[in-house]
Amino acid sequence: DSGVTQTPKHLITATGQRVTLRCSPRSGDLSVYWYQQSLDQGLQFLIHYYNGEERAKGNILERFSAQQFPDLHSELNLSSLELGDSALYFCASSDSGGDETQYFGPGTRLLVL
Amino acid sequence: EDKVVQSPLSLVVHEGDTVTLNCSYEVTNFRSLLWYKQEKKAPTFLFMLTSSGIEKKSGRLSSILDKKELSSILNITATQTGDSAIYLCAVVNTGNQFYFGTGTSLTVIP
């Protein structure tokens, strides 16, 4: 158990809908990273927050947004969902703003029908 | 376009064999290279490499970076069935963006 929690574990929704994925980092970790893992594209970096501020953006679609709250938990919002958004979404945390050891959560499996 | 390429895509070996996994990259403003192991769940961190020629070691696993060749290798000696997993390589740039390879799937048969 990495100490990073993600909810929900599974999510099934329809195209066009909006969902929110939640991540609680390890106690004391200030950084939260979001990743998308699909069969055809592998693991893709989406976005990084450090202590409430956006630090880096990767291949995050405009339909997706994220934020990190004062208590350091983070939410990833996915809207106007498409079939291709079906994937495993991981959150990871680290104690700094750099690229040191990241601890991954168990992931949220999203299925868009 | 920044990219990370891993080879081979998959590998099947017998217990006790030694394997070498490769990662090559074309990423501007390189900062570090990371290796992860992913079994049927989330990736777990193995190594972070920033300097050429310095080997990082953890038990039977070791890794080294060659910044001239823009590549890294991950070695696993005396493989065990518990080493079966997908091994991911990621490169981080100075803008703190991560680029992942598609992974090498390793299967170790008894």
PDB file of C-alpha atoms in Angstrom:
ATOM      1  CA  ASP A   1       0.000   0.000   0.000  1.00  0.00           C
ATOM      2  CA  SER A   2       1.578   3.254  -1.192  1.00  0.00           C
ATOM      3  CA  GLY A   3      -0.450   5.506   1.109  1.00  0.00           C
ATOM      4  CA  VAL A   4      -2.049   7.266  -1.877  1.00  0.00           C
ATOM      5  CA  THR A   5      -5.789   6.782  -2.128  1.00  0.00           C
ATOM      6  CA  GLN A   6      -8.001   7.231  -5.149  1.00  0.00           C
ATOM      7  CA  THR A   7     -11.749   7.146  -5.424  1.00  0.00           C
ATOM      8  CA  PRO A   8     -13.746   5.727  -6.973  1.00  0.00           C
ATOM      9  CA  LYS A   9     -12.037   2.473  -7.946  1.00  0.00           C
ATOM     10  CA  HIS A  10     -14.287   1.968 -10.950  1.00  0.00           C
ATOM     11  CA  LEU A  11     -16.556   4.292 -12.848  1.00  0.00           C
ATOM     12  CA  ILE A  12     -18.896   3.495 -15.714  1.00  0.00           C
ATOM     13  CA  THR A  13     -20.553   6.379 -17.468  1.00  0.00           C
ATOM     14  CA  ALA A  14     -21.944   7.424 -20.837  1.00  0.00           C
ATOM     15  CA  THR A  15     -20.516   9.594 -23.567  1.00  0.00           C
ATOM     16  CA  GLY A  16     -21.052  13.281 -23.016  1.00  0.00           C
ATOM     17  CA  GLN A  17     -21.090  12.997 -19.236  1.00  0.00           C
ATOM     18  CA  ARG A  18     -18.774  14.583 -16.702  1.00  0.00           C
ATOM     19  CA  VAL A  19     -16.959  12.783 -13.874  1.00  0.00           C
ATOM     20  CA  THR A  20     -14.662  13.728 -11.024  1.00  0.00           C
ATOM     21  CA  LEU A  21     -11.810  11.551  -9.846  1.00  0.00           C
ATOM     22  CA  ARG A  22     -10.353  12.127  -6.429  1.00  0.00           C
ATOM     23  CA  CYS A  23      -6.863  11.597  -5.064  1.00  0.00           C
ATOM     24  CA  SER A  24      -5.495  11.905  -1.554  1.00  0.00           C
ATOM     25  CA  PRO A  25      -1.693  12.002  -1.449  1.00  0.00           C
ATOM     26  CA  ARG A  26       0.494  10.379   1.181  1.00  0.00           C
ATOM     27  CA  SER A  27       0.614  12.299   4.415  1.00  0.00           C
ATOM     28  CA  GLY A  28       3.122  15.116   4.069  1.00  0.00           C
ATOM     29  CA  ASP A  29       3.448  14.918   0.283  1.00  0.00           C
ATOM     30  CA  LEU A  30       2.972  18.258  -1.443  1.00  0.00           C
ATOM     31  CA  SER A  31       3.040  17.098  -5.055  1.00  0.00           C
ATOM     32  CA  VAL A  32       0.263  15.345  -6.912  1.00  0.00           C
ATOM     33  CA  TYR A  33       0.626  14.000 -10.444  1.00  0.00           C
ATOM     34  CA  TRP A  34      -2.133  12.666 -12.695  1.00  0.00           C
ATOM     35  CA  TYR A  35      -1.593  10.060 -15.394  1.00  0.00           C
ATOM     36  CA  GLN A  36      -3.772   8.290 -17.919  1.00  0.00           C
ATOM     37  CA  GLN A  37      -3.003   4.743 -18.968  1.00  0.00           C
ATOM     38  CA  SER A  38      -4.775   3.229 -21.947  1.00  0.00           C
ATOM     39  CA  LEU A  39      -4.002   0.109 -23.936  1.00  0.00           C
ATOM     40  CA  ASP A  40      -3.121   1.938 -27.120  1.00  0.00           C
ATOM     41  CA  GLN A  41      -1.232   4.903 -25.685  1.00  0.00           C
ATOM     42  CA  GLY A  42       0.522   3.561 -22.627  1.00  0.00           C
ATOM     43  CA  LEU A  43       1.104   5.827 -19.637  1.00  0.00           C
ATOM     44  CA  GLN A  44       0.620   9.520 -20.344  1.00  0.00           C
ATOM     45  CA  PHE A  45       1.473  12.346 -17.999  1.00  0.00           C
ATOM     46  CA  LEU A  46      -1.451  14.748 -17.601  1.00  0.00           C
ATOM     47  CA  ILE A  47      -0.659  17.359 -14.978  1.00  0.00           C
ATOM     48  CA  HIS A  48       1.359  18.086 -11.837  1.00  0.00           C
ATOM     49  CA  TYR A  49       0.363  20.192  -8.850  1.00  0.00           C
ATOM     50  CA  TYR A  50       2.660  21.287  -6.073  1.00  0.00           C
ATOM     51  CA  ASN A  51       1.200  22.717  -2.885  1.00  0.00           C
ATOM     52  CA  GLY A  52      -1.913  23.941  -4.656  1.00  0.00           C
ATOM     53  CA  GLU A  53      -0.189  25.424  -7.703  1.00  0.00           C
ATOM     54  CA  GLU A  54      -0.066  23.934 -11.172  1.00  0.00           C
ATOM     55  CA  ARG A  55       3.576  23.014 -11.839  1.00  0.00           C
ATOM     56  CA  ALA A  56       3.557  21.271 -15.225  1.00  0.00           C
ATOM     57  CA  LYS A  57       1.122  20.222 -17.894  1.00  0.00           C
ATOM     58  CA  GLY A  58       1.446  17.252 -20.181  1.00  0.00           C
ATOM     59  CA  ASN A  59      -0.974  15.813 -22.716  1.00  0.00           C
ATOM     60  CA  ILE A  60      -4.072  16.988 -20.930  1.00  0.00           C
ATOM     61  CA  LEU A  61      -7.103  17.643 -23.115  1.00  0.00           C
ATOM     62  CA  GLU A  62      -9.003  20.907 -22.783  1.00  0.00           C
ATOM     63  CA  ARG A  63     -12.034  18.886 -21.670  1.00  0.00           C
ATOM     64  CA  PHE A  64     -10.025  17.805 -18.626  1.00  0.00           C
ATOM     65  CA  SER A  65      -9.123  19.979 -15.680  1.00  0.00           C
ATOM     66  CA  ALA A  66      -7.599  19.438 -12.280  1.00  0.00           C
ATOM     67  CA  GLN A  67      -7.013  21.234  -9.057  1.00  0.00           C
ATOM     68  CA  GLN A  68      -5.287  20.708  -5.748  1.00  0.00           C
ATOM     69  CA  PHE A  69      -7.055  21.906  -2.640  1.00  0.00           C
ATOM     70  CA  PRO A  70      -5.593  23.466   0.544  1.00  0.00           C
ATOM     71  CA  ASP A  71      -5.714  20.079   2.280  1.00  0.00           C
ATOM     72  CA  LEU A  72      -3.576  18.810  -0.655  1.00  0.00           C
ATOM     73  CA  HIS A  73      -6.104  16.372  -2.057  1.00  0.00           C
ATOM     74  CA  SER A  74      -6.620  16.695  -5.777  1.00  0.00           C
ATOM     75  CA  GLU A  75      -9.470  16.218  -8.211  1.00  0.00           C
ATOM     76  CA  LEU A  76      -9.363  15.481 -11.899  1.00  0.00           C
ATOM     77  CA  ASN A  77     -12.470  16.558 -13.774  1.00  0.00           C
ATOM     78  CA  LEU A  78     -13.250  14.940 -17.112  1.00  0.00           C
ATOM     79  CA  SER A  79     -16.083  16.426 -19.137  1.00  0.00           C
ATOM     80  CA  SER A  80     -17.847  15.758 -22.460  1.00  0.00           C
ATOM     81  CA  LEU A  81     -16.580  12.236 -22.158  1.00  0.00           C
ATOM     82  CA  GLU A  82     -15.784  10.225 -25.267  1.00  0.00           C
ATOM     83  CA  LEU A  83     -15.290   6.496 -25.762  1.00  0.00           C
ATOM     84  CA  GLY A  84     -11.568   7.107 -26.108  1.00  0.00           C
ATOM     85  CA  ASP A  85     -11.360   8.497 -22.585  1.00  0.00           C
ATOM     86  CA  SER A  86     -11.840   4.990 -21.226  1.00  0.00           C
ATOM     87  CA  ALA A  87      -8.637   4.279 -19.366  1.00  0.00           C
ATOM     88  CA  LEU A  88      -7.000   3.781 -16.005  1.00  0.00           C
ATOM     89  CA  TYR A  89      -6.304   7.090 -14.298  1.00  0.00           C
ATOM     90  CA  PHE A  90      -3.486   7.118 -11.772  1.00  0.00           C
ATOM     91  CA  CYS A  91      -2.566   9.715  -9.286  1.00  0.00           C
ATOM     92  CA  ALA A  92       0.892   9.774  -7.711  1.00  0.00           C
ATOM     93  CA  SER A  93       2.379  11.865  -4.956  1.00  0.00           C
ATOM     94  CA  SER A  94       5.835  12.882  -3.869  1.00  0.00           C
ATOM     95  CA  ASP A  95       7.152  15.020  -1.072  1.00  0.00           C
ATOM     96  CA  SER A  96       8.795  17.602  -3.288  1.00  0.00           C
ATOM     97  CA  GLY A  97       8.222  19.438  -6.512  1.00  0.00           C
ATOM     98  CA  GLY A  98      10.858  17.501  -8.368  1.00  0.00           C
ATOM     99  CA  ASP A  99      10.973  14.138 -10.045  1.00  0.00           C
ATOM    100  CA  GLU A 100      12.043  12.129  -7.058  1.00  0.00           C
ATOM    101  CA  THR A 101      10.292   8.978  -5.950  1.00  0.00           C
ATOM    102  CA  GLN A 102       6.616   9.055  -6.761  1.00  0.00           C
ATOM    103  CA  TYR A 103       4.124   6.841  -4.991  1.00  0.00           C
ATOM    104  CA  PHE A 104       1.245   5.747  -7.168  1.00  0.00           C
ATOM    105  CA  GLY A 105      -2.312   5.223  -6.061  1.00  0.00           C
ATOM    106  CA  PRO A 106      -4.279   2.140  -7.132  1.00  0.00           C
ATOM    107  CA  GLY A 107      -5.973   3.999  -9.968  1.00  0.00           C
ATOM    108  CA  THR A 108      -9.511   4.690 -11.080  1.00  0.00           C
ATOM    109  CA  ARG A 109     -10.731   2.600 -13.993  1.00  0.00           C
ATOM    110  CA  LEU A 110     -13.053   4.651 -16.165  1.00  0.00           C
ATOM    111  CA  LEU A 111     -15.272   3.051 -18.752  1.00  0.00           C
ATOM    112  CA  VAL A 112     -17.204   5.321 -21.098  1.00  0.00           C
ATOM    113  CA  LEU A 113     -20.049   3.587 -22.948  1.00  0.00           C
TER     114      LEU A 113
ATOM    115  CA  GLU B   1       8.550  15.657 -30.906  1.00  0.00           C
ATOM    116  CA  ASP B   2       9.804  14.384 -27.572  1.00  0.00           C
ATOM    117  CA  LYS B   3       9.711  10.620 -27.300  1.00  0.00           C
ATOM    118  CA  VAL B   4      10.934   7.648 -25.321  1.00  0.00           C
ATOM    119  CA  VAL B   5      11.398   4.254 -26.929  1.00  0.00           C
ATOM    120  CA  GLN B   6      11.857   1.013 -25.065  1.00  0.00           C
ATOM    121  CA  SER B   7      13.110  -2.267 -26.386  1.00  0.00           C
ATOM    122  CA  PRO B   8      12.395  -5.043 -26.610  1.00  0.00           C
ATOM    123  CA  LEU B   9       8.609  -4.781 -26.406  1.00  0.00           C
ATOM    124  CA  SER B  10       8.463  -8.121 -24.674  1.00  0.00           C
ATOM    125  CA  LEU B  11      10.817 -10.748 -23.409  1.00  0.00           C
ATOM    126  CA  VAL B  12      10.383 -14.284 -22.127  1.00  0.00           C
ATOM    127  CA  VAL B  13      13.239 -15.798 -20.130  1.00  0.00           C
ATOM    128  CA  HIS B  14      13.869 -18.672 -17.756  1.00  0.00           C
ATOM    129  CA  GLU B  15      14.456 -18.218 -14.062  1.00  0.00           C
ATOM    130  CA  GLY B  16      18.102 -17.513 -13.398  1.00  0.00           C
ATOM    131  CA  ASP B  17      18.707 -15.721 -16.688  1.00  0.00           C
ATOM    132  CA  THR B  18      20.071 -12.181 -16.849  1.00  0.00           C
ATOM    133  CA  VAL B  19      18.123  -9.619 -18.857  1.00  0.00           C
ATOM    134  CA  THR B  20      18.913  -6.165 -20.192  1.00  0.00           C
ATOM    135  CA  LEU B  21      16.140  -3.731 -20.979  1.00  0.00           C
ATOM    136  CA  ASN B  22      16.794  -0.664 -23.095  1.00  0.00           C
ATOM    137  CA  CYS B  23      15.402   2.826 -23.060  1.00  0.00           C
ATOM    138  CA  SER B  24      16.346   5.507 -25.550  1.00  0.00           C
ATOM    139  CA  TYR B  25      15.029   9.023 -25.615  1.00  0.00           C
ATOM    140  CA  GLU B  26      14.767  12.192 -27.624  1.00  0.00           C
ATOM    141  CA  VAL B  27      13.633  14.752 -25.075  1.00  0.00           C
ATOM    142  CA  THR B  28      14.759  18.342 -25.088  1.00  0.00           C
ATOM    143  CA  ASN B  29      15.995  19.850 -21.831  1.00  0.00           C
ATOM    144  CA  PHE B  30      16.567  16.490 -20.188  1.00  0.00           C
ATOM    145  CA  ARG B  31      16.584  16.444 -16.409  1.00  0.00           C
ATOM    146  CA  SER B  32      16.285  12.823 -15.319  1.00  0.00           C
ATOM    147  CA  LEU B  33      15.346   9.311 -16.342  1.00  0.00           C
ATOM    148  CA  LEU B  34      13.173   7.083 -14.186  1.00  0.00           C
ATOM    149  CA  TRP B  35      12.513   3.346 -14.207  1.00  0.00           C
ATOM    150  CA  TYR B  36       9.320   1.804 -12.862  1.00  0.00           C
ATOM    151  CA  LYS B  37       8.010  -1.729 -12.437  1.00  0.00           C
ATOM    152  CA  GLN B  38       4.325  -2.313 -13.100  1.00  0.00           C
ATOM    153  CA  GLU B  39       2.662  -5.552 -12.189  1.00  0.00           C
ATOM    154  CA  LYS B  40      -1.122  -5.889 -12.289  1.00  0.00           C
ATOM    155  CA  LYS B  41      -1.525  -2.608 -10.496  1.00  0.00           C
ATOM    156  CA  ALA B  42       0.133   0.761 -10.168  1.00  0.00           C
ATOM    157  CA  PRO B  43       3.757   1.400 -11.155  1.00  0.00           C
ATOM    158  CA  THR B  44       6.355   1.289  -8.423  1.00  0.00           C
ATOM    159  CA  PHE B  45       9.492   3.384  -8.584  1.00  0.00           C
ATOM    160  CA  LEU B  46      12.804   1.621  -9.156  1.00  0.00           C
ATOM    161  CA  PHE B  47      15.504   4.163 -10.016  1.00  0.00           C
ATOM    162  CA  MET B  48      16.112   7.774 -10.868  1.00  0.00           C
ATOM    163  CA  LEU B  49      19.163   8.599 -12.985  1.00  0.00           C
ATOM    164  CA  THR B  50      20.521  12.034 -13.663  1.00  0.00           C
ATOM    165  CA  SER B  51      24.239  11.600 -14.297  1.00  0.00           C
ATOM    166  CA  SER B  52      25.939   9.588 -17.003  1.00  0.00           C
ATOM    167  CA  GLY B  53      27.970   6.553 -16.058  1.00  0.00           C
ATOM    168  CA  ILE B  54      26.879   6.239 -12.457  1.00  0.00           C
ATOM    169  CA  GLU B  55      25.283   2.885 -11.803  1.00  0.00           C
ATOM    170  CA  LYS B  56      22.346   2.661  -9.475  1.00  0.00           C
ATOM    171  CA  LYS B  57      21.858  -0.711  -7.834  1.00  0.00           C
ATOM    172  CA  SER B  58      19.162  -2.347  -5.779  1.00  0.00           C
ATOM    173  CA  GLY B  59      19.595  -6.037  -5.123  1.00  0.00           C
ATOM    174  CA  ARG B  60      19.578  -7.862  -8.445  1.00  0.00           C
ATOM    175  CA  LEU B  61      18.520  -4.766 -10.370  1.00  0.00           C
ATOM    176  CA  SER B  62      20.862  -2.120 -11.667  1.00  0.00           C
ATOM    177  CA  SER B  63      20.630   0.739 -14.104  1.00  0.00           C
ATOM    178  CA  ILE B  64      22.924   3.173 -15.826  1.00  0.00           C
ATOM    179  CA  LEU B  65      22.448   6.268 -17.955  1.00  0.00           C
ATOM    180  CA  ASP B  66      24.424   7.269 -21.028  1.00  0.00           C
ATOM    181  CA  LYS B  67      23.669  10.881 -21.858  1.00  0.00           C
ATOM    182  CA  LYS B  68      25.886  10.818 -24.915  1.00  0.00           C
ATOM    183  CA  GLU B  69      23.907   7.960 -26.418  1.00  0.00           C
ATOM    184  CA  LEU B  70      20.628   9.301 -24.971  1.00  0.00           C
ATOM    185  CA  SER B  71      19.868   5.941 -23.464  1.00  0.00           C
ATOM    186  CA  SER B  72      19.670   3.858 -20.349  1.00  0.00           C
ATOM    187  CA  ILE B  73      19.702   0.166 -19.553  1.00  0.00           C
ATOM    188  CA  LEU B  74      18.075  -1.754 -16.763  1.00  0.00           C
ATOM    189  CA  ASN B  75      19.736  -5.038 -15.859  1.00  0.00           C
ATOM    190  CA  ILE B  76      18.149  -7.802 -13.867  1.00  0.00           C
ATOM    191  CA  THR B  77      20.382 -10.682 -12.855  1.00  0.00           C
ATOM    192  CA  ALA B  78      19.309 -14.147 -11.642  1.00  0.00           C
ATOM    193  CA  THR B  79      15.717 -13.432 -12.658  1.00  0.00           C
ATOM    194  CA  GLN B  80      12.858 -14.813 -10.600  1.00  0.00           C
ATOM    195  CA  THR B  81       9.189 -15.318 -11.452  1.00  0.00           C
ATOM    196  CA  GLY B  82       8.420 -12.327  -9.241  1.00  0.00           C
ATOM    197  CA  ASP B  83      10.304 -10.138 -11.712  1.00  0.00           C
ATOM    198  CA  SER B  84       7.560 -10.732 -14.287  1.00  0.00           C
ATOM    199  CA  ALA B  85       6.083  -7.315 -14.953  1.00  0.00           C
ATOM    200  CA  ILE B  86       6.059  -4.413 -17.352  1.00  0.00           C
ATOM    201  CA  TYR B  87       9.089  -2.186 -16.930  1.00  0.00           C
ATOM    202  CA  LEU B  88       8.499   1.456 -17.768  1.00  0.00           C
ATOM    203  CA  CYS B  89      11.046   4.105 -18.530  1.00  0.00           C
ATOM    204  CA  ALA B  90      10.199   7.804 -18.216  1.00  0.00           C
ATOM    205  CA  VAL B  91      12.205  10.911 -18.997  1.00  0.00           C
ATOM    206  CA  VAL B  92      11.569  14.194 -17.209  1.00  0.00           C
ATOM    207  CA  ASN B  93      12.479  17.533 -18.722  1.00  0.00           C
ATOM    208  CA  THR B  94      13.404  20.722 -16.938  1.00  0.00           C
ATOM    209  CA  GLY B  95       9.789  21.820 -17.283  1.00  0.00           C
ATOM    210  CA  ASN B  96       8.862  18.880 -15.064  1.00  0.00           C
ATOM    211  CA  GLN B  97       6.971  17.094 -17.839  1.00  0.00           C
ATOM    212  CA  PHE B  98       7.156  13.315 -17.973  1.00  0.00           C
ATOM    213  CA  TYR B  99       7.496  11.259 -21.150  1.00  0.00           C
ATOM    214  CA  PHE B 100       6.926   7.521 -20.855  1.00  0.00           C
ATOM    215  CA  GLY B 101       7.946   4.681 -23.109  1.00  0.00           C
ATOM    216  CA  THR B 102       5.438   1.966 -23.911  1.00  0.00           C
ATOM    217  CA  GLY B 103       7.229  -0.457 -21.627  1.00  0.00           C
ATOM    218  CA  THR B 104       8.938  -3.824 -21.875  1.00  0.00           C
ATOM    219  CA  SER B 105       6.863  -6.792 -20.803  1.00  0.00           C
ATOM    220  CA  LEU B 106       9.065  -9.336 -19.037  1.00  0.00           C
ATOM    221  CA  THR B 107       7.878 -12.868 -18.377  1.00  0.00           C
ATOM    222  CA  VAL B 108      10.063 -15.162 -16.300  1.00  0.00           C
ATOM    223  CA  ILE B 109       9.175 -18.830 -16.544  1.00  0.00           C
ATOM    224  CA  PRO B 110      10.228 -21.347 -13.902  1.00  0.00           C
TER     225      PRO B 110
END
